[in-house]
XYZ file of C-alpha atoms in Angstrom:
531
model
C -35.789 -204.129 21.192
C -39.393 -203.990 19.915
C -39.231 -201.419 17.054
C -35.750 -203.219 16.023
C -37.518 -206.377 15.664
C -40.148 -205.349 14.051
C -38.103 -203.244 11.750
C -36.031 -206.443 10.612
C -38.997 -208.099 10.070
C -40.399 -205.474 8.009
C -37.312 -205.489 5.981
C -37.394 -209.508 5.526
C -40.956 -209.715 4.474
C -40.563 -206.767 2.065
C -37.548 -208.516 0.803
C -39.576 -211.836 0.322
C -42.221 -209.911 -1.569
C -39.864 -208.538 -3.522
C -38.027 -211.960 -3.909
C -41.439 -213.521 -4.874
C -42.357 -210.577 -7.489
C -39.402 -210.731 -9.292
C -38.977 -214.577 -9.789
C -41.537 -217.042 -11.806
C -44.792 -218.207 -9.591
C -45.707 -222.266 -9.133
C -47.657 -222.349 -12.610
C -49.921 -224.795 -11.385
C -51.033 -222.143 -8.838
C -51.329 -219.754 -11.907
C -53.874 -221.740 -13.530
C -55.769 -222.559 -10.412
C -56.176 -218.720 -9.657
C -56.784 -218.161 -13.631
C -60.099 -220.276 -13.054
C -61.337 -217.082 -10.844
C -59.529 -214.294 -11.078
C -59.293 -212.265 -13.998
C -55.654 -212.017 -16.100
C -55.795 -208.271 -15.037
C -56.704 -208.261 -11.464
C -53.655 -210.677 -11.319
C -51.519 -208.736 -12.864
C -52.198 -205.934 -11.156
C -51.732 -207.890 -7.772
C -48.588 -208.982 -9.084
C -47.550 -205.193 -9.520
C -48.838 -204.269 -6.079
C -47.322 -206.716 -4.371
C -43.463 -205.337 -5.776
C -44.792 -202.155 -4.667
C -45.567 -202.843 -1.041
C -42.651 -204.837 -0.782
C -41.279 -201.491 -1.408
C -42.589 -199.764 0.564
C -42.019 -202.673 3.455
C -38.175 -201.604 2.852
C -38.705 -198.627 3.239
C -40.915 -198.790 6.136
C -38.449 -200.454 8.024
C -36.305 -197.739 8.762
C -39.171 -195.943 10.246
C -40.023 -198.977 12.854
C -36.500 -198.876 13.521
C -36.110 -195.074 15.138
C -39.556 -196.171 16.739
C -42.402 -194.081 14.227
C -46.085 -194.041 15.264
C -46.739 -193.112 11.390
C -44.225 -196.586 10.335
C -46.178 -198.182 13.114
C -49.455 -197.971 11.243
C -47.959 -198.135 7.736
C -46.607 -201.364 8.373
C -49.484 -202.757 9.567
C -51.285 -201.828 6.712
C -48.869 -203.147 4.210
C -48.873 -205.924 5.567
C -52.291 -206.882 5.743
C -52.895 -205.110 2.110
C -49.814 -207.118 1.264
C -50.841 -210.404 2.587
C -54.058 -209.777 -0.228
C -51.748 -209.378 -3.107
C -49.578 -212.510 -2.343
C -52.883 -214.488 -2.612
C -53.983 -212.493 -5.717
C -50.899 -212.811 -7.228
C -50.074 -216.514 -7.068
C -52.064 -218.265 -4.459
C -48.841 -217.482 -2.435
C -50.504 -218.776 1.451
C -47.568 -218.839 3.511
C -46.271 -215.592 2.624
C -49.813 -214.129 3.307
C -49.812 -216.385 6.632
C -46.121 -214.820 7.522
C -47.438 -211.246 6.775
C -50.294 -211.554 8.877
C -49.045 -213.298 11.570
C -46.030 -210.100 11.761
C -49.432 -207.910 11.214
C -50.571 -209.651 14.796
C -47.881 -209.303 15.987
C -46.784 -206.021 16.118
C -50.666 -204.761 16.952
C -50.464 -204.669 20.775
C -46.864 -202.810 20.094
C -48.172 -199.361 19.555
C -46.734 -197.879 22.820
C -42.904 -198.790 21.737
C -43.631 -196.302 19.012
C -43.367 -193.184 20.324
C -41.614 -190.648 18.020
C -42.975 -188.310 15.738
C -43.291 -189.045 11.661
C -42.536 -186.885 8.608
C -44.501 -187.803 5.471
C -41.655 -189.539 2.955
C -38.876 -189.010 5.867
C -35.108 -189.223 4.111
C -33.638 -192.322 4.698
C -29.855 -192.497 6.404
C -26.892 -193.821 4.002
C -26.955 -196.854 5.823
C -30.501 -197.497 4.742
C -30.001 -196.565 1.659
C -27.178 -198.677 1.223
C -29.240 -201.258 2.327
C -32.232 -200.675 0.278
C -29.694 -200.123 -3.180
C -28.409 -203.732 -2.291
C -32.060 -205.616 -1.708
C -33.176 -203.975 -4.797
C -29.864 -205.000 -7.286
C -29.916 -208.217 -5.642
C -33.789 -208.928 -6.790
C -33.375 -207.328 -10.504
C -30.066 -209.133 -10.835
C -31.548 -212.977 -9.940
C -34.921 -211.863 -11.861
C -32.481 -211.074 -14.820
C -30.660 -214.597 -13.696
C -34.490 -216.745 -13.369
C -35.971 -215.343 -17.187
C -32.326 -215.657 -18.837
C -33.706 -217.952 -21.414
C -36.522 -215.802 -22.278
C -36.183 -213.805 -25.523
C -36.407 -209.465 -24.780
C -38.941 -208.766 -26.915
C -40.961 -204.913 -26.496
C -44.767 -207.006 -26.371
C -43.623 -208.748 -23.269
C -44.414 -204.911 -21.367
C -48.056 -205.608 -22.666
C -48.440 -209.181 -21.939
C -50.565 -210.579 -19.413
C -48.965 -212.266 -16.385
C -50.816 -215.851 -17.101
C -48.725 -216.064 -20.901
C -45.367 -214.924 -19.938
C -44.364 -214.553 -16.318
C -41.349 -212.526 -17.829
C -43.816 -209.410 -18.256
C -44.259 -209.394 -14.906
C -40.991 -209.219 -13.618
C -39.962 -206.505 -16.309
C -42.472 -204.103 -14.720
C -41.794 -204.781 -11.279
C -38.207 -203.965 -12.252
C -39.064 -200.907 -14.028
C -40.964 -199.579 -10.554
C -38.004 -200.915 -8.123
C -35.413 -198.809 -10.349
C -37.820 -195.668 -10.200
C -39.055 -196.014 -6.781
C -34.951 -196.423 -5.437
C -34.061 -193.473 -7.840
C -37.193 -191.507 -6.131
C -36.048 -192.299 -2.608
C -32.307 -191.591 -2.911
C -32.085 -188.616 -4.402
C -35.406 -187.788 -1.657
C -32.428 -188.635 0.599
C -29.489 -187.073 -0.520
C -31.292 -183.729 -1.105
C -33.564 -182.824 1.699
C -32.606 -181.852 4.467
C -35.632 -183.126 7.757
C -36.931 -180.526 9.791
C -35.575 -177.572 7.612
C -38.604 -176.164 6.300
C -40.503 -176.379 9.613
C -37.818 -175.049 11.539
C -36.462 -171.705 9.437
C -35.643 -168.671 10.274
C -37.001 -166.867 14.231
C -40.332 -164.931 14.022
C -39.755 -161.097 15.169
C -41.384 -162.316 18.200
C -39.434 -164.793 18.916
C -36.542 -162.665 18.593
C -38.097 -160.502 20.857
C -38.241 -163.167 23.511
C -34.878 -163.793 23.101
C -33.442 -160.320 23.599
C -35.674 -160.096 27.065
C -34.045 -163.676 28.000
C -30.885 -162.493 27.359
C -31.025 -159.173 29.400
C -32.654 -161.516 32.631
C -29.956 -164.467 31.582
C -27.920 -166.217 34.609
C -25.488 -167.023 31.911
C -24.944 -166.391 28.248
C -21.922 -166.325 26.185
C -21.517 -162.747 23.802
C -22.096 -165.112 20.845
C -25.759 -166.146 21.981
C -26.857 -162.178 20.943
C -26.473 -163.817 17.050
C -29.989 -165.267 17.867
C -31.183 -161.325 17.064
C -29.698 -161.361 13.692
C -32.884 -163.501 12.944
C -31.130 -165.961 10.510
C -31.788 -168.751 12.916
C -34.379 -170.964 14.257
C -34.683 -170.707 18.250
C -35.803 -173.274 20.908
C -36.776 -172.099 24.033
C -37.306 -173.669 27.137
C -40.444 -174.022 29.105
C -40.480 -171.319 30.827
C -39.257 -169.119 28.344
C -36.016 -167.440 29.843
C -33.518 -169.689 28.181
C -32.945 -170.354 24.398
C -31.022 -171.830 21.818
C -30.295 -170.487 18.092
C -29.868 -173.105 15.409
C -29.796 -173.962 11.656
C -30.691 -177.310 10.033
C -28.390 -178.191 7.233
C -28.855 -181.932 5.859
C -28.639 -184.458 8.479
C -26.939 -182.334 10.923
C -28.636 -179.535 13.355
C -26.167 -177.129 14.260
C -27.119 -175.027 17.119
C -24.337 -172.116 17.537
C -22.522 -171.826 20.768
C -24.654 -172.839 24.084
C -27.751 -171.926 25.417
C -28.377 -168.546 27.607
C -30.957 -168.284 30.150
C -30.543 -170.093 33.690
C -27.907 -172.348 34.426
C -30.839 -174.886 36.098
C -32.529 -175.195 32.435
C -29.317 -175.518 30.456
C -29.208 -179.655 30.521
C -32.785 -179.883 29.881
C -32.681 -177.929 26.996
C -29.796 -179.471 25.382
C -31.541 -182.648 25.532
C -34.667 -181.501 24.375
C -32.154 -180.277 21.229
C -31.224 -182.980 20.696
C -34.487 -184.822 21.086
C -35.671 -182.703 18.662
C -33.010 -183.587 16.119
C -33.264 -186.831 16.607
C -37.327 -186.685 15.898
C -36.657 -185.472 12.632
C -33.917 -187.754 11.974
C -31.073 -185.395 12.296
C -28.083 -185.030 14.237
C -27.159 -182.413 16.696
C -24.098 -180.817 16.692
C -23.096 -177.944 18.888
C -20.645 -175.463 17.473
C -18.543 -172.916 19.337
C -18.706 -173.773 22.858
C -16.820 -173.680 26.006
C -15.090 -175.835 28.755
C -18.182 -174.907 30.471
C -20.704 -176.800 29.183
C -18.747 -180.315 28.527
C -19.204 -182.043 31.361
C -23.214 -181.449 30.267
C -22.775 -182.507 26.716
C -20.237 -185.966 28.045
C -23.474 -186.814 30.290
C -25.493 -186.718 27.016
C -22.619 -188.969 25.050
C -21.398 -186.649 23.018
C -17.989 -187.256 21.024
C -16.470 -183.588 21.432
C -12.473 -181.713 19.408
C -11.376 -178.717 19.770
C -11.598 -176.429 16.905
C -9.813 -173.578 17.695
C -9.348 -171.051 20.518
C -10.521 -167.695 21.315
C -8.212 -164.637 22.214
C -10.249 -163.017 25.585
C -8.463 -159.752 26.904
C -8.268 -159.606 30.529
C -9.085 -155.728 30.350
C -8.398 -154.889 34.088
C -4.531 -155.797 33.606
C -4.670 -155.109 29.663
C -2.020 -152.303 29.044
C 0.023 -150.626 26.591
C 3.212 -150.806 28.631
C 5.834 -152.810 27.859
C 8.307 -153.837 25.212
C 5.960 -156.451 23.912
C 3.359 -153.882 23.316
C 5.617 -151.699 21.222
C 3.746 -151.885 18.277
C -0.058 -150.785 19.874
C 1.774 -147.811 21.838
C 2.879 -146.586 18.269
C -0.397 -147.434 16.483
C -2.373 -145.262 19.190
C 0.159 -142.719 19.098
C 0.423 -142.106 15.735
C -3.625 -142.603 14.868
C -4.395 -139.833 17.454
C -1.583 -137.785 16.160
C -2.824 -138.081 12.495
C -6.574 -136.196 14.034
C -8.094 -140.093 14.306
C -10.874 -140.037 17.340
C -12.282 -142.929 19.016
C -16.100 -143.069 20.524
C -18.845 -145.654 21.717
C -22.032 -145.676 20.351
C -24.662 -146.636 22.673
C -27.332 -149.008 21.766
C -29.917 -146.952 20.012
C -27.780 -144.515 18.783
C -26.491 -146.468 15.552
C -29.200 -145.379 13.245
C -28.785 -142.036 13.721
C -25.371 -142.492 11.581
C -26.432 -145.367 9.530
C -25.270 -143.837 6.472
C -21.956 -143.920 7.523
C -21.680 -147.108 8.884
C -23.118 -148.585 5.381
C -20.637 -146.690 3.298
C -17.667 -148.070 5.966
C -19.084 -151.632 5.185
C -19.243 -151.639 1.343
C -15.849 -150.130 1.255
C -14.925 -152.723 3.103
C -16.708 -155.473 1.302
C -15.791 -154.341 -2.125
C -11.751 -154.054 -0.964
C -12.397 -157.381 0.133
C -13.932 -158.439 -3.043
C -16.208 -161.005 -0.566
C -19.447 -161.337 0.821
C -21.411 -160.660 3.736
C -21.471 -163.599 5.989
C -24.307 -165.435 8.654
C -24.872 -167.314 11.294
C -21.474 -167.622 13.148
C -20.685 -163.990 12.154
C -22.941 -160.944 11.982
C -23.725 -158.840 9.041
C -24.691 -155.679 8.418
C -28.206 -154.982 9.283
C -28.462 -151.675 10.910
C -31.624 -153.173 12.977
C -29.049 -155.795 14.136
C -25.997 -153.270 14.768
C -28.716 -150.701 16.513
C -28.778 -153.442 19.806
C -25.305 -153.430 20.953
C -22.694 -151.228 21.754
C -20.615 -149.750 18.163
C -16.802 -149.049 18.618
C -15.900 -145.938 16.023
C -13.176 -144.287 15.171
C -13.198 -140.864 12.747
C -10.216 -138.957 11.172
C -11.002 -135.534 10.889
C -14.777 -135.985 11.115
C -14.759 -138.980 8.700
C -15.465 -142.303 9.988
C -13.259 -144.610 8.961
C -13.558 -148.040 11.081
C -16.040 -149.363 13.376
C -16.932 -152.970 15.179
C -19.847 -153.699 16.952
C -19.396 -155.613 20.196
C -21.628 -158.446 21.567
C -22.275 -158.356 25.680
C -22.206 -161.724 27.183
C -24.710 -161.932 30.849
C -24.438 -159.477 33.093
C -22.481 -157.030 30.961
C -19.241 -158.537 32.139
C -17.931 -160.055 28.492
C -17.797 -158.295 25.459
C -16.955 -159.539 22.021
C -16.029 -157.844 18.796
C -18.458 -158.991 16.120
C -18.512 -157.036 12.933
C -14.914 -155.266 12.397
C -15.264 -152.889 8.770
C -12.914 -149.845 8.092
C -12.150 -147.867 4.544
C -9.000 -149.032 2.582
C -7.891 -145.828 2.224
C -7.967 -145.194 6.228
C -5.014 -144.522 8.306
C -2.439 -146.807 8.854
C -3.300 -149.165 12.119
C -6.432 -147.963 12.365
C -7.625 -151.575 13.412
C -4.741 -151.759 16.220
C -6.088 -148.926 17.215
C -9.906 -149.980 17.167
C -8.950 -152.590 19.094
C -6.866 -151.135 21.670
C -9.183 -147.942 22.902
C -12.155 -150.646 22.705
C -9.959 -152.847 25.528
C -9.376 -149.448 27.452
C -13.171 -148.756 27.255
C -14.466 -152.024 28.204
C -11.957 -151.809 31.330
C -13.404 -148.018 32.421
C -17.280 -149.170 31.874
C -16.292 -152.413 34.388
C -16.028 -155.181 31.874
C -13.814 -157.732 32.175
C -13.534 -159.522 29.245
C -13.236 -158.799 25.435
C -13.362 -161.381 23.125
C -11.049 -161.172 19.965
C -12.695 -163.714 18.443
C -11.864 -167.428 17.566
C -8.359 -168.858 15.654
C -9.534 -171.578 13.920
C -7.543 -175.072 14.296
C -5.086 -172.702 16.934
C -3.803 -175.042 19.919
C -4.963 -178.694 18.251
C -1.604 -180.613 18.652
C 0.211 -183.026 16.018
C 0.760 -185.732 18.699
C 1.348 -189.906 18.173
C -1.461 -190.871 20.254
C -3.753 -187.329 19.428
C -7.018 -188.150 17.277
C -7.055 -187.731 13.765
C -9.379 -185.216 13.826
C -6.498 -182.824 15.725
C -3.630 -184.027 13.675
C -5.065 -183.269 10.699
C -5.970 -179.836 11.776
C -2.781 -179.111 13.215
C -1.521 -179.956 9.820
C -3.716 -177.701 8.438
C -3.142 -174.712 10.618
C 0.791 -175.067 9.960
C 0.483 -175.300 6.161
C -2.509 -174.293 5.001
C -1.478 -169.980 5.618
C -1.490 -169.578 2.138
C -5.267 -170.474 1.734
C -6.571 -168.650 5.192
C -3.800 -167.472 6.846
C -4.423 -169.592 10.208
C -1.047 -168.674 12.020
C -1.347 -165.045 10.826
C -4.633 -164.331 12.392
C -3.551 -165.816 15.782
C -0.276 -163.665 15.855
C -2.763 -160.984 14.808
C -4.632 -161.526 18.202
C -1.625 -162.776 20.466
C -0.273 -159.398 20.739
C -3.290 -157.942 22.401
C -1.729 -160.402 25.240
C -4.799 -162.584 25.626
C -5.719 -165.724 27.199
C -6.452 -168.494 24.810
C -9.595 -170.406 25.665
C -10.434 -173.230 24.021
C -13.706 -173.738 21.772
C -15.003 -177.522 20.779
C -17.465 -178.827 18.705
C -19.897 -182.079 20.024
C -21.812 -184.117 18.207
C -23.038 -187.812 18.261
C -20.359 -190.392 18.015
C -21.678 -191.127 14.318
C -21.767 -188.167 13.104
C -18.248 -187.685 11.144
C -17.142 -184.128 13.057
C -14.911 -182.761 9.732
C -18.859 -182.816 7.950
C -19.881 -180.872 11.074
C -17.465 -178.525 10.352
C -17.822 -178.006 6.651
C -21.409 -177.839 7.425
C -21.040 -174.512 9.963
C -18.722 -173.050 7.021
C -20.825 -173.703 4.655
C -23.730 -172.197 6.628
C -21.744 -169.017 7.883
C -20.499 -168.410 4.149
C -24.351 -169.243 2.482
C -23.070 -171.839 0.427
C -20.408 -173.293 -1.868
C -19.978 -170.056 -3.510
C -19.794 -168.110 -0.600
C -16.997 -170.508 0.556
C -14.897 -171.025 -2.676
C -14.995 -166.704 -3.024
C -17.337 -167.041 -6.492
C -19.830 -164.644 -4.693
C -19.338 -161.329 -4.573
């Protein structure tokens, strides 16, 4: 309870300062400290001293998530502020109660352990906090000089003739210095900078950890897009990709590597996150890794599900399968010819698979997309197994597919194909690419994710799922939620589900908008205004 105490005590000194800067000194006290001090030095005590009162606020939050840098900022401010309450007004038990804090907290260094960031963003609750302590100083200075006359000399006027001057300038710097540290707040995002985009070494390290990994889902070979940041564990076999987007660090799916490293380096995560002041959120992961993320006290919903083919008893058979028996047919009947390029082999026809994309891209009048989704970078594309299909010599569709550890999961990542190609080509894509994975011994293909699919519309069911089951059922006109998982259900998968986890504070419908806005690169990625 240390840095909390000291952090409330940083707060209620600061406020006193502020108190004491903004109302009118003991003017006997005035003219005993006119007798020595000059009208300027106490004037510009008197200015300090609303300053570091400031700054006390604003230290506070600092002592509170337990800051070496606060640590020693306080200290000073108080002792530097314990000088200007003397200088200012002969103010001796304030400087007594800001030294005495001062001695206090000086054998406390070792309960301030974390890291500090130079002008670190302040939380809304802090802010809200600081807005109020501010307003309610300027609004009972305005209250205490209501008699006094506005008049633009008083700006100019020396503390010692009209004690008004001094609370107009200390109001002036309180308005500027909370503009300065809101908008700080609101607009940065901690850690961001620092923590950008992987080196090509580090994506290096992350393609041999995935080839050696224990355990990796196909969505953990994103990290070699290199639009992420990566974290890797000690020894260097397991990793996690992640972005930093305001408050909230989003690392997408789970870690790979060894299963005995995965704990540890979720909590260094989210040690890390919490260093800078962030939140971690995990995005995209599986049943597998909750009872990990409930040890760490997590809050986790489900956000969709994912359509995984069994491929061993995948087949075409059947009346419910209809519809891919006549796509295959009539796609091999029309000359269309389906083939697996092996990684290493997609540069060779990188041409092609460009002019496939931006056909593609331009018929859908969108964007190329990040983070949870790959793009096209042929560098990217060159690492993984390419599913293609040509019609008469022409290619005319192609996905790249993702292999989870071992080889035993694959999952279609980038699915492009001409306008003008032949009917159910996709169906057909899709089908052959099953009927492969099952021949080269893999068990698994992912479809991909539904988004809001399974999340039930219950009584007693959180908000969180109601309102996305609302969403799925109504909202077809805007994404077409339903449509996409009929799409996949007649592949006859299994649905597993997919959850997001984040700290109980951290509002999870943020989260979300947060990995949208990051897969779509921004507002007008999302709302289609980028082409």
């Amino acid at each position: 309870m240390t840095p909390q105490l000291f952090a409330a005590a940083s707060f209620l000194l600061g406020g006193l300062m502020l108190l004491s800067a903004v109302t009118p000194e003991f003017s006997d006290r005035l003219n005993t400290l006119g007798r020595w001090a000059q009208p300027a030095v106490i004037d510009l005590s008197h200015f300090a001293a609303s300053v570091t009162g400031f700054l006390l606020l604003f230290i506070s939050a600092g002592l509170w998530r337990r800051r070496r840098g606060a640590y020693y900022a306080a200290l000073v401010a108080l002792i530097v502020g314990a000088i200007f309450a003397v200088l200012k007004g002969l103010n001796l038990m304030q400087a007594a109660e800001m030294l005495v804090a001062a001695a206090l907290m000086w054998p406390c260094r070792s309960a301030f352990n974390r890291r500090s960031r130079l002008g670190e963003p302040l939380r809304p609750a802090w802010l809200l906090m600081l807005a109020a302590a501010v307003i309610a100083m300027l609004w009972l200075g305005f209250f205490a000089y209501r008699e006094t006359p506005y008049d633009d000399a008083l700006w100019w006027t020396f503390l010692t003739d009209s004690q008004a001057s001094g609370f107009l300038r200390a109001g002036a710097v309180l308005s500027v210095l909370s503009l300065a540290v809101t908008l700080r707040s609101l607009l940065s995002a901690p850690g961001a900078r620092s923590h950008g985009p992987a080196t090509a070494e580090e994506i290096e390290r992350a393609r041999i950890a995935l080839e050696q990994a224990e355990v990796a889902p196909p969505e953990a070979r994103l990290a070699l897009l290199g639009d992420k940041a990566l974290l890797f564990s000690p020894s260097g076999y397991s990793f996690l990709a992640y972005r930093v987007r305001g408050r909230r660090w989003i690392a997408m799916s789970e870690p790979a590597g060894l299963v005995s490293e995965r704990l540890e380096l979720l909590w260094t995560f989210a040690e890390l996150a919490d260093s800078y002041g962030g939140a971690p959120v995990f995005y995209s992961i599986s049943e597998r890794v909750l009872a990990d993320l409930a040890t760490m006290g997590l809050a986790m919903r489900k956000v969709g599900e994912a359509a995984v083919v069994p491929t061993h008893s995948f087949s075409t058979e059947g009346k419910g399968k209809q519809n891919l028996r006549t796509a295959v047919n009539r796609a091999e009947r029309e000359g269309s010819v389906f083939t697996v390029l092996m990684p290493g082999e997609a540069k060779a026809v990188a041409d092609e698979l460009k002019a496939v994309s931006d056909a593609w891209i331009d018929n859908a009048e969108g964007s190329e997309k990040e983070f949870s989704m790959g793009r096209f970078d042929i560098d990217y594309l060159n690492q993984s197994p390419i599913a293609v299909v040509r019609e008469q010599g022409r290619m005319v569709a192609f996905a790249n597919l993702l292999m989870g550890a071992g080889n035993k999961e694959a999952m279609i990542d980038l699915m492009r194909y001409v306008p003008d190609g032949p009917h159910g080509v996709m169906d057909y894509l899709f089908t052959r690419t099953a009927q492969w994975c099952r021949e080269t011994g893999i068990d698994h293909l992912d479809l991909g994710m539904a988004p809001l699919s399974g999340l039930e519309d219950r009584r007693t069911s959180p908000v969180f799922a109601r309102v996305g089951a609302l969403i799925f059922e109504e909202a077809n006109a805007i994404y077409g939620f339903q449509g996409l998982r009929s799409y996949k259900g007649k592949f006859g998968p299994v649905w597993r589900p997919k959850f997001i986890a984040a700290p109980t504070t951290t509002p999870l419908p943020l989260a979300l908008l947060d990995v949208a806005l990051l897969t779509s690169k921004g507002w007008r990625g999302l709302l289609g205004l980028r082409k």
